[in-house]
Each structure stands twice: as C-alpha cells, then as structure tokens.
Coordinates of C-alpha atoms and ligand atoms in Angstrom, one line a residue:
M722 CA 0.1 -0.1 0.1
S723 CA 1.7 3.6 -0.8
L724 CA 1.3 6.8 1.0
L725 CA -1.1 9.0 0.0
T726 CA 0.0 12.5 0.3
I727 CA -1.8 15.6 0.2
Q728 CA -0.4 16.6 -3.5
D729 CA -1.4 13.4 -4.7
I730 CA -4.9 14.1 -4.0
I731 CA -4.4 17.8 -5.2
N732 CA -3.5 16.1 -8.5
N733 CA -6.0 13.4 -8.4
T734 CA -8.9 15.9 -8.0
V735 CA -10.2 16.3 -11.3
E736 CA -12.4 18.8 -9.4
Y737 CA -9.3 21.0 -10.1
K738 CA -9.3 20.9 -14.1
M739 CA -13.5 20.6 -14.8
K740 CA -15.3 23.7 -16.3
V741 CA -17.8 22.7 -14.0
P742 CA -17.1 21.9 -10.6
F743 CA -18.9 19.5 -8.3
Y744 CA -19.0 21.7 -5.3
R745 CA -18.4 25.4 -4.1
P746 CA -19.4 25.9 -0.5
A747 CA -21.8 28.7 0.6
L748 CA -19.7 30.8 2.5
P749 CA -20.8 34.2 4.2
P750 CA -19.4 37.4 3.1
Y751 CA -16.1 37.6 4.2
E752 CA -16.3 41.3 5.7
K753 CA -18.9 39.8 7.9
I754 CA -16.1 37.3 9.2
E755 CA -13.0 39.4 8.9
P756 CA -13.5 41.5 12.5
E757 CA -14.3 38.2 14.3
F758 CA -11.2 36.4 13.0
R759 CA -9.0 39.0 13.8
K760 CA -10.4 39.5 17.5
A761 CA -9.9 35.1 17.5
Y762 CA -6.5 35.8 16.1
D763 CA -5.4 38.9 18.3
T764 CA -6.6 37.2 21.9
G765 CA -5.0 33.7 20.5
M766 CA -8.9 32.5 21.6
L767 CA -8.8 29.7 19.0
A768 CA -10.2 27.0 20.6
P769 CA -14.2 26.8 21.7
G770 CA -15.3 29.9 23.7
E771 CA -17.3 33.2 22.9
Y772 CA -18.1 32.5 19.4
T773 CA -19.0 29.3 20.0
M774 CA -21.1 29.4 22.6
R775 CA -23.3 32.1 20.4
L776 CA -23.3 29.6 17.6
K777 CA -24.6 27.3 19.8
S778 CA -27.5 29.2 20.7
A779 CA -28.5 30.4 17.6
L780 CA -28.3 27.2 16.7
Q781 CA -31.1 26.2 19.4
D782 CA -33.3 28.9 18.4
Y783 CA -33.1 28.1 14.4
L784 CA -34.0 24.4 15.1
Q785 CA -35.8 25.2 18.0
V786 CA -34.2 22.4 20.1
K787 CA -33.5 22.2 23.8
H788 CA -29.6 21.2 23.7
V789 CA -27.3 21.4 21.0
I790 CA -23.5 20.2 21.0
P791 CA -20.9 21.5 19.1
F792 CA -18.3 19.0 17.7
S793 CA -15.4 19.0 15.6
N794 CA -17.8 17.3 12.9
C795 CA -20.4 15.0 12.7
S796 CA -18.5 11.5 12.3
D797 CA -16.8 12.0 15.8
G798 CA -20.5 13.2 17.2
M799 CA -21.8 10.3 15.9
M800 CA -18.5 8.3 17.8
C801 CA -19.0 9.7 21.3
L802 CA -23.2 9.0 20.8
C803 CA -22.8 5.6 20.0
G804 CA -20.1 4.9 22.9
Y805 CA -22.9 6.2 25.1
I806 CA -25.4 4.1 23.8
K807 CA -23.1 1.3 24.3
S808 CA -22.3 2.1 28.2
R809 CA -25.9 2.5 28.7
S810 CA -27.1 -0.6 27.5
N811 CA -26.9 -4.3 27.5
K812 CA -27.9 -4.7 23.7
N813 CA -24.6 -4.3 21.3
Q814 CA -26.3 -3.9 17.7
I815 CA -27.2 -0.9 15.9
I816 CA -29.2 -0.9 12.9
I817 CA -28.0 1.4 10.1
P818 CA -28.9 1.7 6.2
S819 CA -27.2 -0.3 3.3
F820 CA -26.6 2.7 1.6
T821 CA -25.1 5.6 3.1
F822 CA -21.5 7.4 3.6
A823 CA -18.9 5.1 5.5
A824 CA -19.5 7.4 8.4
T825 CA -22.2 6.1 9.8
W826 CA -20.8 2.1 9.7
Q827 CA -18.0 4.0 11.5
A828 CA -19.6 5.4 14.1
V829 CA -20.8 2.0 15.4
D830 CA -17.7 0.0 14.8
W831 CA -15.2 2.4 16.3
N832 CA -17.2 1.6 19.6
G833 CA -16.9 -2.1 18.8
M834 CA -20.3 -2.7 18.5
T835 CA -22.1 -4.5 15.4
S836 CA -23.8 -2.5 12.5
V837 CA -26.7 -4.7 11.2
I838 CA -27.3 -3.6 7.8
C839 CA -31.2 -3.1 6.6
D840 CA -31.9 -2.1 3.3
V841 CA -33.1 1.5 2.0
D842 CA -36.0 2.3 -0.7
E843 CA -35.4 3.5 -4.0
N844 CA -34.9 6.6 -2.9
G845 CA -31.9 5.7 -0.3
L846 CA -33.6 5.9 2.7
L847 CA -33.7 3.4 5.6
N848 CA -37.0 1.2 4.9
P849 CA -38.7 1.1 8.0
K850 CA -40.3 -2.0 6.7
E851 CA -36.6 -4.0 6.6
V852 CA -36.2 -2.6 9.8
A853 CA -39.3 -4.3 11.6
N854 CA -38.4 -7.3 9.9
Y855 CA -35.6 -7.4 12.0
L856 CA -36.7 -6.2 15.0
S857 CA -39.1 -8.6 15.0
E858 CA -36.6 -11.5 16.3
H859 CA -33.4 -9.5 17.0
S860 CA -35.2 -6.3 19.1
H861 CA -33.3 -8.0 22.3
E862 CA -30.0 -7.2 20.8
V863 CA -30.6 -3.9 19.2
A864 CA -29.4 -0.7 21.2
A865 CA -30.7 1.6 18.8
I866 CA -31.9 2.4 14.8
L867 CA -29.3 4.9 13.1
A868 CA -31.0 6.6 9.9
V869 CA -29.4 8.7 7.8
H870 CA -31.4 11.6 6.3
M871 CA -29.8 10.8 3.0
F872 CA -29.2 13.7 0.3
G873 CA -31.5 15.9 2.3
Q874 CA -34.3 14.0 2.4
P875 CA -35.8 13.5 6.0
A876 CA -35.6 9.7 6.7
Y877 CA -39.0 7.6 7.7
I878 CA -39.1 9.3 11.2
S879 CA -42.6 8.5 12.1
E880 CA -42.5 5.1 11.0
L881 CA -39.1 4.1 12.6
S882 CA -40.5 5.9 15.8
E883 CA -42.9 3.7 16.3
L884 CA -40.7 0.8 15.5
A885 CA -38.5 2.2 18.5
L886 CA -41.4 2.3 20.8
K887 CA -42.8 -1.2 19.9
Y888 CA -39.4 -2.8 20.1
N889 CA -37.6 -0.6 22.9
T890 CA -34.9 0.5 21.2
L891 CA -33.3 4.3 20.5
L892 CA -33.7 6.0 17.7
I893 CA -31.1 8.3 16.3
F894 CA -30.3 10.1 12.9
D895 CA -27.2 10.5 11.0
A896 CA -28.5 14.4 10.2
A897 CA -24.9 15.3 7.6
H898 CA -27.3 16.0 5.2
G899 CA -29.8 17.7 6.8
M900 CA -29.4 21.2 7.9
G901 CA -32.4 23.2 6.0
S902 CA -34.6 20.0 5.4
R903 CA -38.0 20.0 6.8
L904 CA -41.0 17.5 7.5
D905 CA -44.9 18.6 8.0
D906 CA -42.6 22.6 7.7
K907 CA -40.7 21.6 11.0
R908 CA -37.3 21.9 10.8
L909 CA -34.9 18.6 11.4
G910 CA -33.1 18.2 15.1
N911 CA -36.0 17.3 17.2
N912 CA -36.4 14.1 16.3
G913 CA -35.7 10.5 18.2
F914 CA -33.0 10.5 21.1
A915 CA -30.2 12.5 19.7
E916 CA -29.3 14.0 15.6
V917 CA -26.1 14.8 14.3
F918 CA -25.5 17.6 12.2
S919 CA -22.7 17.9 9.5
M920 CA -21.0 21.4 8.9
G921 CA -18.1 20.3 6.8
I922 CA -17.3 21.4 3.2
T923 CA -20.1 19.8 0.9
K924 CA -22.8 20.7 3.4
T925 CA -25.7 23.1 2.9
L926 CA -24.5 24.9 5.8
S927 CA -20.4 25.0 5.9
C928 CA -17.7 26.2 8.1
G929 CA -14.8 23.4 6.6
E930 CA -15.2 20.8 9.3
G931 CA -17.9 21.1 12.1
G932 CA -20.8 19.3 13.8
F933 CA -23.2 19.4 16.5
I934 CA -25.6 17.1 18.1
T935 CA -29.1 18.0 18.9
T936 CA -31.2 16.6 22.0
A937 CA -33.6 17.0 24.3
D938 CA -32.2 15.0 26.7
N939 CA -30.3 16.4 29.9
Q940 CA -28.2 13.9 30.5
L941 CA -26.9 12.9 26.9
A942 CA -26.5 16.6 26.3
E943 CA -24.3 17.2 29.4
A944 CA -22.2 13.7 28.6
M945 CA -21.4 15.0 25.1
E946 CA -20.6 18.6 25.9
K947 CA -17.8 16.3 28.2
A948 CA -17.3 13.9 25.3
S949 CA -16.4 16.2 22.7
M950 CA -13.3 17.3 25.3
H951 CA -11.6 14.3 26.2
G952 CA -14.3 13.6 28.8
H953 CA -13.0 16.4 31.4
G954 CA -15.4 18.0 33.4
P955 CA -15.2 21.5 33.8
G956 CA -11.3 22.4 35.3
G957 CA -10.2 18.9 35.4
L958 CA -8.2 16.1 33.7
D959 CA -10.1 13.0 34.6
V960 CA -11.3 11.2 31.9
E961 CA -15.3 10.5 33.0
L962 CA -16.4 8.8 30.1
K963 CA -16.0 7.4 26.5
S964 CA -14.8 10.2 24.7
L965 CA -12.4 11.7 22.3
N966 CA -10.5 15.3 21.0
G967 CA -13.9 16.7 19.3
R968 CA -13.9 20.4 19.6
I969 CA -14.8 22.8 17.1
Q970 CA -12.6 25.9 16.7
E971 CA -13.7 29.2 17.0
I972 CA -13.1 30.0 13.3
N973 CA -15.2 27.7 12.0
S974 CA -18.2 28.7 14.9
I975 CA -17.7 32.2 13.4
I976 CA -18.4 31.0 9.9
A977 CA -20.6 28.5 10.9
Y978 CA -22.9 31.4 12.8
H979 CA -22.9 34.1 9.8
G980 CA -23.6 31.3 7.5
L981 CA -26.8 30.3 9.4
T982 CA -28.1 33.9 8.9
Y983 CA -28.0 33.1 4.7
L984 CA -29.2 29.5 5.3
D985 CA -32.5 30.4 4.2
D986 CA -31.7 31.5 0.9
V987 CA -29.3 28.8 0.0
I988 CA -31.7 26.3 0.2
T989 CA -34.3 28.2 -1.8
E990 CA -31.5 28.9 -4.7
R991 CA -31.2 25.0 -4.4
Q992 CA -34.4 24.3 -5.0
H993 CA -34.5 26.5 -8.1
L994 CA -31.6 24.7 -9.2
A995 CA -33.0 21.4 -8.6
G996 CA -36.3 22.8 -10.7
N997 CA -34.0 23.3 -14.1
Y998 CA -32.0 19.9 -13.7
R999 CA -35.4 17.9 -13.1
N1000 CA -37.1 19.5 -16.2
A1001 CA -34.1 19.2 -18.3
L1002 CA -33.9 15.3 -17.1
E1003 CA -37.4 14.8 -17.8
E1004 CA -37.1 16.4 -21.4
I1005 CA -33.9 14.3 -22.1
A1006 CA -35.4 11.0 -21.1
E1007 CA -37.9 11.7 -23.7
C1008 CA -35.5 12.5 -26.7
E1009 CA -35.1 9.1 -28.9
P1010 CA -32.9 7.3 -28.9
C1011 CA -32.2 7.5 -25.3
K1012 CA -31.7 4.3 -23.7
S1013 CA -30.8 5.1 -19.7
H1014 CA -31.4 8.3 -18.6
L1015 CA -30.5 9.8 -15.1
V1016 CA -33.8 9.8 -12.5
P1017 CA -33.4 12.2 -9.8
I1018 CA -34.7 12.2 -6.3
I1019 CA -38.1 14.1 -5.8
P1020 CA -38.9 15.0 -2.8
R1021 CA -41.7 13.2 -1.0
R1022 CA -44.8 15.0 0.0
F1023 CA -44.8 17.1 3.3
T1024 CA -41.1 17.2 3.1
R1025 CA -38.8 19.7 2.2
S1026 CA -34.9 18.7 1.4
S1027 CA -31.8 20.6 1.7
H1028 CA -30.7 19.5 -1.6
K1029 CA -27.4 18.7 0.0
D1030 CA -26.6 16.9 -3.5
Y1031 CA -28.3 16.8 -6.4
A1032 CA -28.3 12.7 -6.5
C1033 CA -29.7 11.0 -9.7
F1034 CA -29.8 6.9 -10.8
L1035 CA -29.3 5.9 -13.8
K1036 CA -31.7 3.7 -15.3
H1037 CA -33.0 1.9 -18.6
C1038 CA -35.8 4.3 -20.3
N1039 CA -38.1 1.4 -21.4
S1040 CA -38.3 -0.7 -18.2
L1041 CA -37.6 2.0 -15.4
D1042 CA -35.0 -0.5 -13.8
Y1043 CA -31.5 -0.2 -13.3
T1044 CA -28.9 -0.8 -15.7
K1045 CA -26.4 -3.3 -16.0
T1046 CA -25.0 -3.7 -12.3
N1047 CA -22.0 -6.1 -13.7
G1048 CA -19.2 -3.9 -12.5
C1049 CA -21.7 -0.6 -12.7
S1050 CA -20.1 0.2 -16.5
E1051 CA -23.0 1.8 -17.9
R1052 CA -22.4 4.3 -14.8
D1053 CA -19.2 4.7 -14.7
H1054 CA -19.2 5.1 -18.4
L1055 CA -21.3 8.4 -17.8
A1056 CA -19.0 9.5 -15.1
N1057 CA -16.6 9.0 -17.4
F1058 CA -18.0 11.2 -20.5
L1059 CA -19.1 13.8 -18.5
E1060 CA -15.7 14.3 -16.8
E1061 CA -14.3 14.3 -20.1
N1062 CA -16.5 17.1 -21.0
G1063 CA -15.6 19.4 -18.0
V1064 CA -18.3 18.1 -15.4
A1065 CA -17.1 17.2 -12.4
V1066 CA -19.5 14.5 -11.1
K1067 CA -19.5 12.6 -7.4
K1068 CA -20.4 8.5 -7.2
Y1069 CA -22.3 9.0 -3.9
Y1070 CA -22.0 6.7 -2.5
Y1071 CA -20.3 3.8 -4.4
P1072 CA -19.9 1.3 -2.9
D1073 CA -22.3 0.4 -0.3
I1074 CA -22.0 -0.6 2.8
A1075 CA -22.2 -4.2 2.8
N1076 CA -19.0 -4.0 0.0
L1077 CA -16.7 -1.9 1.7
S1078 CA -13.2 -3.5 1.5
V1079 CA -12.4 -3.3 5.2
L1080 CA -15.4 -5.9 5.8
S1081 CA -13.2 -8.5 4.4
R1082 CA -10.4 -8.0 7.0
P1083 CA -12.1 -8.4 10.0
Q1084 CA -8.8 -7.6 11.5
D1085 CA -9.1 -3.7 10.6
C1086 CA -13.2 -3.8 11.7
G1087 CA -13.6 -2.5 15.7
G1088 CA -17.3 -4.8 15.7
N1089 CA -19.1 -7.2 13.5
T1090 CA -21.1 -6.5 11.0
I1091 CA -24.3 -8.4 9.7
I1092 CA -25.9 -8.1 6.5
H1093 CA -29.5 -8.4 7.0
S1094 CA -30.5 -7.0 3.6
S1095 CA -28.7 -5.0 1.2
S1096 CA -29.6 -5.7 -2.7
I1097 CA -31.4 -2.1 -3.4
G1098 CA -28.5 -0.2 -1.7
N1099 CA -26.4 -2.3 -3.8
K1100 CA -28.1 -1.8 -7.2
L1101 CA -28.2 2.3 -6.1
A1102 CA -24.4 2.3 -5.0
D1103 CA -23.7 0.8 -8.8
N1104 CA -26.1 3.3 -10.3
C1105 CA -25.8 6.2 -8.5
L1106 CA -24.1 10.1 -9.8
S1107 CA -24.4 13.3 -8.0
L1108 CA -24.4 15.9 -10.7
P1109 CA -22.7 19.4 -10.1
F1110 CA -24.8 21.5 -7.5
F1111 CA -23.9 24.3 -5.4
N1112 CA -25.1 28.0 -4.5
G1113 CA -23.7 30.7 -7.0
M1114 CA -23.8 27.9 -10.0
T1115 CA -24.5 29.9 -12.9
K1116 CA -27.1 29.3 -15.7
E1117 CA -24.2 28.6 -18.1
Q1118 CA -22.5 26.3 -15.9
Q1119 CA -25.9 24.5 -15.4
E1120 CA -26.6 24.4 -19.1
H1121 CA -23.3 23.2 -20.0
V1122 CA -24.0 19.9 -17.8
I1123 CA -27.7 19.5 -19.5
G1124 CA -26.0 20.1 -22.6
V1125 CA -23.5 17.1 -22.0
L1126 CA -26.1 14.8 -20.5
S1127 CA -28.3 15.1 -24.0
E1128 CA -24.9 14.6 -26.1
W1129 CA -24.7 11.8 -24.0
A1130 CA -28.5 10.7 -24.7
K1131 CA -28.2 11.1 -28.4
R1132 CA -25.2 9.1 -28.9
Ligands
PLP165 C1 -24.3 10.5 5.5 C2 -23.1 11.2 6.4 N1 -22.9 10.8 7.6 C3 -21.7 11.6 8.1 C4 -20.8 12.5 7.1 C5 -19.5 13.1 8.3 O1 -19.6 14.2 8.5 P1 -18.3 15.3 8.9 O2 -18.0 15.1 7.5 O3 -18.6 16.2 9.6 O4 -17.7 14.6 9.8 C6 -20.7 12.4 6.1 C7 -20.1 13.6 5.2 O5 -20.2 13.8 4.1 C8 -22.0 12.2 5.1 O6 -22.3 12.1 3.9

C-alpha cells in the first residue's frame, strides 16, 4: 500500500481541472467574519469560546431544540453518541442503512458494536419494513436504529419512531445532510433521542469542518459536552466517559454562525437549481434514442429537502429498471463522459456499506457487521451519480451540464 500525500490528492482531484466544479461551499461574505477572525486571532482564543457559545444558542433558536452540542465534525459526534448508547445498554447492535456514507457505519464500528445493515428504499432511505423485519426477531439485541436523512430527504421518522417504541430501542439520526430540510414544515433536529449534523465543506451550512448533536435529553447533553473534550469535567483532567478530542474551533464557529443567517436563502436557491435539473432530465429522457437516463430523487410530499446533493440514479428508459450492474459499466461510462467534457461528478455512495473493502478484513474492524438485507442499496450504489450542484452555480454552468447529458443520451 503506497502512502497518499496531499499533493497526490490535489493532482488526482479532477475538480481542479473541470469547467463545472462539483461543489463550492456557500460561505458568508468575508466582511462579516473578518473583524471576528481578527479578534480571535489577536486574543489567541482559537479553542471553543464566546463564538462557539454564540453559535450554540443561534442553532438552538433556529432549530428550536433544547440542547445543541458542537463537535469538530459529525463523524466524531456520532462516535461519541454511539459510545454513550453502548455504555447505557446491555444490547450491542445498531441498525444502519445499506446505502450511506461510511461514517455512519464507522460510528458503530469504532465502538466495537455490531452494525446491522438493513436495506433502503429506491430513494436511499432506511426502509422501515426491513427494520421491522429484523426487529421482530432480534429486538433483544438492538440498542438503537441509526437512520440517515439521505441527500437531505427526511428519513421515515414517524414509522421508525413507532418501531423504536414498540421494540424498546433508541432512534437516532445521522443528520449530516439535514441542515435546512423540513418535515411537515418543521426543521429537523427534534427527532428521536438525538440527531447529529455536519457542517463539513460540502454541506448546506458549511464552515470547513464542524458538526453538532441536537437532543432534548439533559443527561445526554451533559455527557456529550464532556465527550467532545476528552471526557474532562470543567477544570479537570480526569476522563469521566468514553470520549475523544471533538472540539470545534472558534474560527469555524464564526463562519457557521454567519452562514446560518443565510441558510434559508441558500436552500431556496438550491430548490430553484434542482427544479432546472429536474425539467431538463425529464426532457432528455423523452428524446430518441435515449436508452438509459438519470432519474433524480423527487422530494416526498410534506417534506422539504435541503438538496445537499443533486443525486440521481441511472435507469433504463423503457423498463425503468436500473442499468446493468455488472462492474457498474454504464454509470461509470456516463461519469467518464461527463468528466471528459469538463463536468465534475461524484458517485455518492459507491460502494454500498455491505461492499466496503474493510469488511473483508475483520482484523481491521472494531466490531462485527451483520448484513440483514442490502440488495437495493447495492443497486443504488452501482447506479448513483451526483451532478454538480452548488450555490452560485451559473445558468451557463448548469446549461453546460445539461448539454453534455443530452449529447450522451443521443449517442
Ligand atoms: C451521510 C453522512 N454521514 C456522516 C458524514 C460525516 O460528516 P463529517 O464530515 O462532518 O464528519 C457525512 C459526510 O459527508 C455523510 O455524508
């Protein structure tokens, strides 16, 4: 295995050579943050301080939640949350979706717990039927269900809540993509035992690296404050619980705080861009001799998606089934064609969790992984393609992507 350097990453990132980049973060105007950057810099207060406290209370107001616990990122927050659940439970399994980013699985695995993969539906959301099916026989082993608001679509919250209640297990959410999403006009953040958000570089509210946990549970909130700081209580150095260095930095809190004041506009612009893509993809699917086409995710009724990504799946035009999965050849062909024409894309999320290479090396895993069901997740992974999508994307840039897609469809 050769070592990957930062220079290799730069050299291999097609993004740098692309006419249409995949993503650009929606950052607040520099004039807003500059005086506060300077103050943090001058005082040397880069660790969590007044600006992080300010962010915490702004997020509490925005999401209307009782507690917000800032973290260095969503992955660390989820690891601490799963660690807390493990420490209070005599059950060692957590149910996760078959189709998600690896961090969802890693949060469970780092705690030496068993991840149980249950399949998703055609939109990539953890399927309550699959969860019910597993719980009906194994509820005595399941400490929590960890659902994901995939690509910004709210998970099946009420169905999963009912199952959690029925089978006496916790419900938690990987809300990495959830900032700005709504269900029944309510913002996410108040569901289940806790939700964990990301403010990473590709997220709708981005500060580079950052995350936070939301919960109404006082004990959990207190524990997570400590867990994000090596498990130390105020002024102490003793380690009181399973923990890590999960501190957000003041500079990041400044960016996130100002970014939050623009978030609703950011989401409105994304909905407009999503509408353009949707219309164009429908037209492309109808033109002859289109053999296969990209089908976008359409937000469910009574939901507003943050459109964290513009995620699509490649399907046959006639049968509406997925394209050949053997080696994902057709999706890969399309991805190459787009990139050759200056359009950066991502295969969010390939491979599916059950096919992560690390699973074939149990010695590299912290816990076990049980595959209950994963066939739809596997098909989605083989056929997924996310198109360039970011605030400030120009009409010309979007038209270029659409033009390349039409050319591909007519080939
Ligand atoms: C579904 C999902 N969960 C968790 C994470 C991890 O978030 P972070 O980068 O803040 O650790 C990501 C990151 O993209 C994600 O896509």
